[in-house]
Amino acid sequence: MSETRGMVLVPGGRFRMGCTGFYPEEQPVVEAEVGDLWVDQHPVTNAEFRRFVKDTDWVTVAEREPAPEDFPGADPDQLVPGSQVFTPTAGPVPLDDWTRWWRWQPGADWRHPEGPASTLHGLERHPVVHVGWEDAQAYAAWAGKRLPTEPEWEHAARGGLEQATYAWGDAFLHRGKVMTNTWQGAFPFERLRLFNGAGTSPVATFPPNGYGLSDVTGNVWEWTTSAWSPDHQGGAAGPGEHACCGPQVVTEADRKVMKGGSHLCAPSYCHRYRPAARQGQAVRSTTNHLGFRCVRDG
Ligand SMILES: [Cu+2]
């Protein structure tokens, strides 16, 4: 019993994965089938991740010195542990240049989300961030769980609503209420507050979806085990993408599908706080808007 504490049993079945009308990578809509699945009610929190690290002494990707052979031509002085941190700009900037609002921050990691001087104080219930795909895999193995595939994640995020735009329906506001932690205001400088803070929010600050899952969209992106593909032309990721069959060895260049959008998604820039939305992420590229949740076969 206890091993499914904090999880929700999502009934499996066939569903239509993907979406038309937004971004090419979500197309075409394809049929997918998933089994019954226990899914974490919310993304893994800092408090939960801390228990894992205490137990295992795991050192995350962002805490390790990058290997020079993985970054040919890089200035050796730049090869220090660190991560990407979002920084709001002072005013409007061209939205085609993400380097305006992302900075490489030496010393940023899951314990120091804004850089060396920052702490997790008050962030215990926030999703863990600055975790790479291998960190998420290691946590899942420790917890006796695994990461979801893209179809599993999307099916669970839809909450039983076939082909709805959002995890709660087709309109962004639900009965006048904002349903998820995404960017409010003009990106990337005007951040209007939805809750007591800015950036990530405590898990379950916003209402859960139809399956009882919180923060499936918005707040933080979430890792899946599916290899990145530029669209659904080849169909839904098959069982070969499944993490069930022993450790997967990845290299610096591998990209995985991440799902759900984040607190940094704004309609003017990135309308990805939707179950169908997806992006490819290099497995060791960590940021302060990417976390994960785990699953277990039902
Ligand atoms: Cu986004």
Coordinates of C-alpha atoms and ligand atoms in Angstrom, one line a residue:
M1 CA 0.0 0.0 0.0
S2 CA 2.5 2.5 1.2
E3 CA 4.4 2.4 -2.1
T4 CA 1.6 4.1 -3.9
R5 CA 1.1 6.7 -1.2
G6 CA 0.9 10.2 -2.9
M7 CA 0.0 8.6 -6.2
V8 CA -3.2 8.4 -8.2
L9 CA -4.4 5.4 -10.2
V10 CA -5.0 6.6 -13.8
P11 CA -7.1 4.1 -15.8
G12 CA -5.4 3.1 -19.1
G13 CA -6.9 3.0 -22.5
R14 CA -6.7 4.5 -26.0
F15 CA -6.6 8.2 -26.5
R16 CA -5.7 10.8 -29.1
M17 CA -2.3 12.3 -28.5
G18 CA -1.1 15.6 -29.9
C19 CA -3.0 18.7 -31.0
T20 CA -3.5 20.7 -34.1
G21 CA -3.6 24.5 -34.1
F22 CA -0.6 25.3 -32.0
Y23 CA 2.9 24.1 -32.8
P24 CA 4.1 21.7 -35.5
E25 CA 5.9 19.4 -33.0
E26 CA 2.5 18.4 -31.5
Q27 CA 1.2 17.2 -34.9
P28 CA -0.3 15.1 -36.3
V29 CA -2.8 13.8 -33.7
V30 CA -2.1 10.1 -33.3
E31 CA -3.8 7.2 -31.5
A32 CA -1.9 6.0 -28.5
E33 CA -2.6 3.3 -25.9
V34 CA -1.4 3.2 -22.3
G35 CA -1.9 0.8 -19.4
D36 CA -3.3 1.5 -16.0
L37 CA -0.7 3.6 -14.2
W38 CA -0.1 5.0 -10.8
V39 CA 1.1 8.6 -11.1
D40 CA 2.6 11.0 -8.6
Q41 CA -0.1 13.5 -7.5
H42 CA 2.4 16.3 -8.0
P43 CA 5.9 16.9 -9.3
V44 CA 8.7 15.7 -6.9
T45 CA 9.3 18.5 -4.3
N46 CA 12.5 19.8 -2.9
A47 CA 11.7 18.1 0.4
E48 CA 11.3 14.7 -1.3
F49 CA 14.4 15.2 -3.4
R50 CA 16.4 16.0 -0.3
R51 CA 15.4 12.7 1.3
F52 CA 16.7 10.9 -1.8
V53 CA 20.0 12.8 -1.7
K54 CA 20.4 12.2 2.0
D55 CA 19.9 8.5 1.5
T56 CA 22.1 8.0 -1.6
D57 CA 24.6 10.9 -1.6
W58 CA 23.6 11.4 -5.2
V59 CA 25.4 14.3 -6.9
T60 CA 23.3 15.9 -9.6
V61 CA 24.4 16.8 -13.1
A62 CA 24.4 20.6 -12.2
E63 CA 26.7 19.9 -9.3
R64 CA 29.3 18.1 -11.4
E65 CA 32.2 19.6 -13.3
P66 CA 31.4 19.2 -17.0
A67 CA 33.8 16.9 -18.9
P68 CA 36.0 18.8 -21.4
E69 CA 35.5 16.0 -24.0
D70 CA 31.8 16.7 -23.9
F71 CA 32.3 20.3 -24.8
P72 CA 35.0 20.5 -27.4
G73 CA 36.3 24.0 -27.9
A74 CA 34.8 25.3 -24.7
D75 CA 36.8 27.7 -22.5
P76 CA 38.1 25.5 -19.6
D77 CA 37.3 28.3 -17.2
Q78 CA 33.7 28.0 -18.2
L79 CA 33.5 24.3 -17.4
V80 CA 32.3 24.7 -13.8
P81 CA 29.2 23.3 -12.1
G82 CA 26.2 25.4 -12.7
S83 CA 22.8 25.7 -14.4
Q84 CA 20.5 28.0 -16.4
V85 CA 18.6 30.5 -14.4
F86 CA 15.8 32.7 -15.6
T87 CA 16.2 36.4 -15.1
P88 CA 13.4 38.9 -15.9
T89 CA 14.6 41.7 -18.2
A90 CA 14.2 45.4 -17.4
G91 CA 11.8 45.9 -20.3
P92 CA 10.6 44.5 -23.6
V93 CA 13.2 42.6 -25.6
P94 CA 13.1 40.7 -28.9
L95 CA 11.3 37.4 -28.2
D96 CA 13.4 35.4 -30.6
D97 CA 16.5 35.6 -28.4
W98 CA 16.3 33.5 -25.3
T99 CA 19.7 34.5 -24.1
R100 CA 18.2 37.8 -23.0
W101 CA 16.4 36.1 -20.1
W102 CA 18.4 32.9 -19.4
R103 CA 21.8 33.2 -17.8
W104 CA 24.4 30.5 -17.1
Q105 CA 24.8 30.7 -13.4
P106 CA 27.9 29.0 -11.9
G107 CA 26.9 27.3 -8.6
A108 CA 23.2 27.1 -9.4
D109 CA 21.8 23.7 -8.5
W110 CA 18.8 22.1 -6.9
R111 CA 19.8 23.3 -3.4
H112 CA 20.7 26.8 -4.7
P113 CA 18.0 27.5 -7.3
E114 CA 19.0 31.1 -8.0
G115 CA 22.8 30.6 -7.5
P116 CA 25.3 30.0 -4.7
A117 CA 23.8 32.6 -2.3
S118 CA 20.2 31.2 -2.6
T119 CA 18.7 28.4 -0.4
L120 CA 15.7 26.2 -0.3
H121 CA 14.3 28.0 2.7
G122 CA 10.5 28.3 2.2
L123 CA 10.7 26.2 -1.0
E124 CA 10.2 22.7 0.6
R125 CA 6.9 22.2 -1.2
H126 CA 8.0 23.6 -4.5
P127 CA 9.0 21.3 -7.3
V128 CA 12.7 20.4 -7.4
V129 CA 14.4 22.1 -10.3
H130 CA 17.9 22.1 -11.9
V131 CA 17.7 18.3 -12.3
G132 CA 18.9 16.5 -15.3
W133 CA 17.3 13.4 -16.9
E134 CA 19.7 11.0 -15.2
D135 CA 19.0 12.7 -11.8
A136 CA 15.3 12.1 -12.3
Q137 CA 16.0 8.5 -13.3
A138 CA 18.1 7.9 -10.2
Y139 CA 15.4 9.4 -8.0
A140 CA 12.7 7.2 -9.6
A141 CA 14.8 4.0 -9.1
W142 CA 15.4 4.9 -5.5
A143 CA 11.7 5.5 -5.0
G144 CA 10.8 2.1 -6.6
K145 CA 9.1 4.0 -9.5
R146 CA 10.0 5.1 -13.0
L147 CA 9.6 8.1 -15.3
P148 CA 6.6 8.1 -17.6
T149 CA 6.7 7.8 -21.4
E150 CA 5.3 10.8 -23.3
P151 CA 2.0 9.0 -24.1
E152 CA 1.6 8.0 -20.4
W153 CA 2.3 11.5 -19.3
E154 CA 0.0 13.1 -21.8
H155 CA -2.8 10.7 -21.1
A156 CA -2.6 11.3 -17.4
A157 CA -2.4 15.1 -17.9
R158 CA -5.5 15.2 -20.0
G159 CA -7.5 14.0 -16.9
G160 CA -10.1 12.2 -19.0
L161 CA -10.9 15.1 -21.3
E162 CA -10.5 13.9 -24.9
Q163 CA -8.6 16.4 -27.0
A164 CA -9.3 19.4 -24.8
T165 CA -6.9 22.3 -25.1
Y166 CA -6.1 22.5 -21.4
A167 CA -6.0 20.0 -18.6
W168 CA -9.3 21.4 -17.4
G169 CA -11.2 22.2 -20.6
D170 CA -11.0 24.5 -23.7
A171 CA -11.0 28.0 -22.1
F172 CA -7.9 29.3 -20.3
L173 CA -10.0 30.7 -17.5
H174 CA -12.2 28.1 -15.8
R175 CA -15.2 29.8 -14.2
G176 CA -13.2 33.0 -14.1
K177 CA -10.2 31.4 -12.4
V178 CA -6.6 30.9 -13.4
M179 CA -6.0 27.2 -13.2
T180 CA -2.2 26.9 -13.5
N181 CA 1.1 28.7 -12.8
T182 CA 2.1 30.3 -16.1
W183 CA 3.5 33.7 -16.9
Q184 CA 1.0 36.5 -16.3
G185 CA 1.8 39.9 -17.9
A186 CA 4.2 40.8 -20.7
F187 CA 7.1 38.4 -21.1
P188 CA 9.8 38.5 -20.0
F189 CA 9.7 41.6 -17.8
E190 CA 6.3 42.1 -16.3
R191 CA 5.6 39.3 -13.9
L192 CA 2.2 39.6 -12.3
R193 CA 1.7 37.5 -9.2
L194 CA -0.8 34.7 -9.1
F195 CA 0.1 33.6 -5.6
N196 CA 2.4 34.7 -2.8
G197 CA 5.7 34.6 -4.8
A198 CA 7.0 34.4 -8.3
G199 CA 8.6 31.6 -10.2
T200 CA 7.7 28.1 -9.1
S201 CA 4.7 27.7 -6.8
P202 CA 4.1 25.2 -4.0
V203 CA 2.7 22.0 -5.5
A204 CA -1.1 21.8 -5.5
T205 CA -1.5 25.6 -5.3
F206 CA -3.9 25.3 -8.3
P207 CA -6.8 22.8 -8.7
P208 CA -6.0 19.3 -9.8
N209 CA -7.2 17.8 -13.1
G210 CA -9.9 15.2 -13.6
Y211 CA -7.6 12.4 -12.3
G212 CA -6.6 14.3 -9.2
L213 CA -3.2 15.3 -10.6
S214 CA -1.8 18.7 -9.7
D215 CA 0.6 20.9 -11.7
V216 CA 0.5 18.7 -14.8
T217 CA 0.8 21.9 -16.8
G218 CA 2.5 25.1 -15.7
N219 CA 4.8 25.4 -12.7
V220 CA 7.6 23.2 -14.1
W221 CA 8.2 21.2 -17.2
E222 CA 8.6 17.4 -16.5
W223 CA 11.0 14.9 -17.9
T224 CA 9.7 11.8 -19.8
T225 CA 11.6 8.7 -21.0
S226 CA 10.6 9.3 -24.6
A227 CA 13.4 10.2 -27.1
W228 CA 12.8 13.6 -28.7
S229 CA 11.2 13.5 -32.2
P230 CA 10.3 16.7 -34.1
D231 CA 6.7 15.7 -34.5
H232 CA 4.3 12.7 -34.1
Q233 CA 4.8 11.7 -37.8
G234 CA 6.2 8.3 -36.6
G235 CA 3.3 7.8 -34.3
A236 CA 3.3 7.7 -30.5
A237 CA 6.5 6.6 -28.8
G238 CA 6.4 2.8 -28.5
P239 CA 7.3 0.4 -25.8
G240 CA 11.0 0.7 -26.9
E241 CA 11.0 4.1 -25.2
H242 CA 9.9 2.5 -21.9
A243 CA 12.2 2.8 -18.9
C244 CA 11.3 -0.7 -17.6
C245 CA 14.2 -2.7 -18.9
G246 CA 17.2 -1.6 -17.0
P247 CA 19.4 1.5 -17.0
Q248 CA 19.4 3.6 -20.1
V249 CA 22.8 5.0 -20.9
V250 CA 22.6 8.5 -22.4
T251 CA 25.2 10.9 -23.7
E252 CA 25.5 14.6 -23.6
A253 CA 23.8 14.9 -27.1
D254 CA 20.7 12.9 -26.3
R255 CA 17.4 14.7 -26.0
K256 CA 14.3 13.6 -24.3
V257 CA 10.7 14.9 -24.5
M258 CA 9.7 17.2 -21.7
K259 CA 6.0 18.0 -21.1
G260 CA 3.7 20.4 -19.4
G261 CA 5.1 23.9 -19.8
S262 CA 6.2 26.1 -16.9
H263 CA 5.8 29.2 -14.9
L264 CA 7.7 30.9 -17.8
C265 CA 5.2 30.1 -20.5
A266 CA 3.4 33.2 -21.8
P267 CA 0.8 33.2 -24.6
S268 CA 2.8 35.8 -26.5
Y269 CA 5.9 33.7 -26.5
C270 CA 5.2 30.0 -25.6
H271 CA 1.7 28.7 -25.4
R272 CA 2.8 25.4 -23.9
Y273 CA 0.8 25.0 -20.7
R274 CA -1.2 22.3 -22.4
P275 CA -1.1 18.5 -22.2
A276 CA -0.2 18.1 -25.9
A277 CA 2.7 20.6 -25.7
R278 CA 6.2 19.1 -25.9
Q279 CA 9.8 20.2 -26.3
G280 CA 13.1 18.4 -26.7
Q281 CA 15.6 18.9 -23.9
A282 CA 19.2 17.8 -23.8
V283 CA 19.4 15.2 -21.0
R284 CA 22.0 17.2 -19.0
S285 CA 20.7 20.6 -19.7
T286 CA 19.2 21.8 -16.4
T287 CA 17.1 24.9 -15.7
N288 CA 15.0 26.4 -12.9
H289 CA 11.8 25.5 -14.7
L290 CA 12.2 21.8 -15.3
G291 CA 11.5 19.0 -12.8
F292 CA 9.7 15.6 -13.0
R293 CA 7.2 13.2 -11.5
C294 CA 7.3 9.5 -11.3
V295 CA 4.9 6.6 -12.1
R296 CA 4.5 3.0 -11.4
D297 CA 2.6 0.3 -13.4
G298 CA -1.0 -0.2 -12.2
Ligands
CU1 CU 7.0 27.7 -22.4

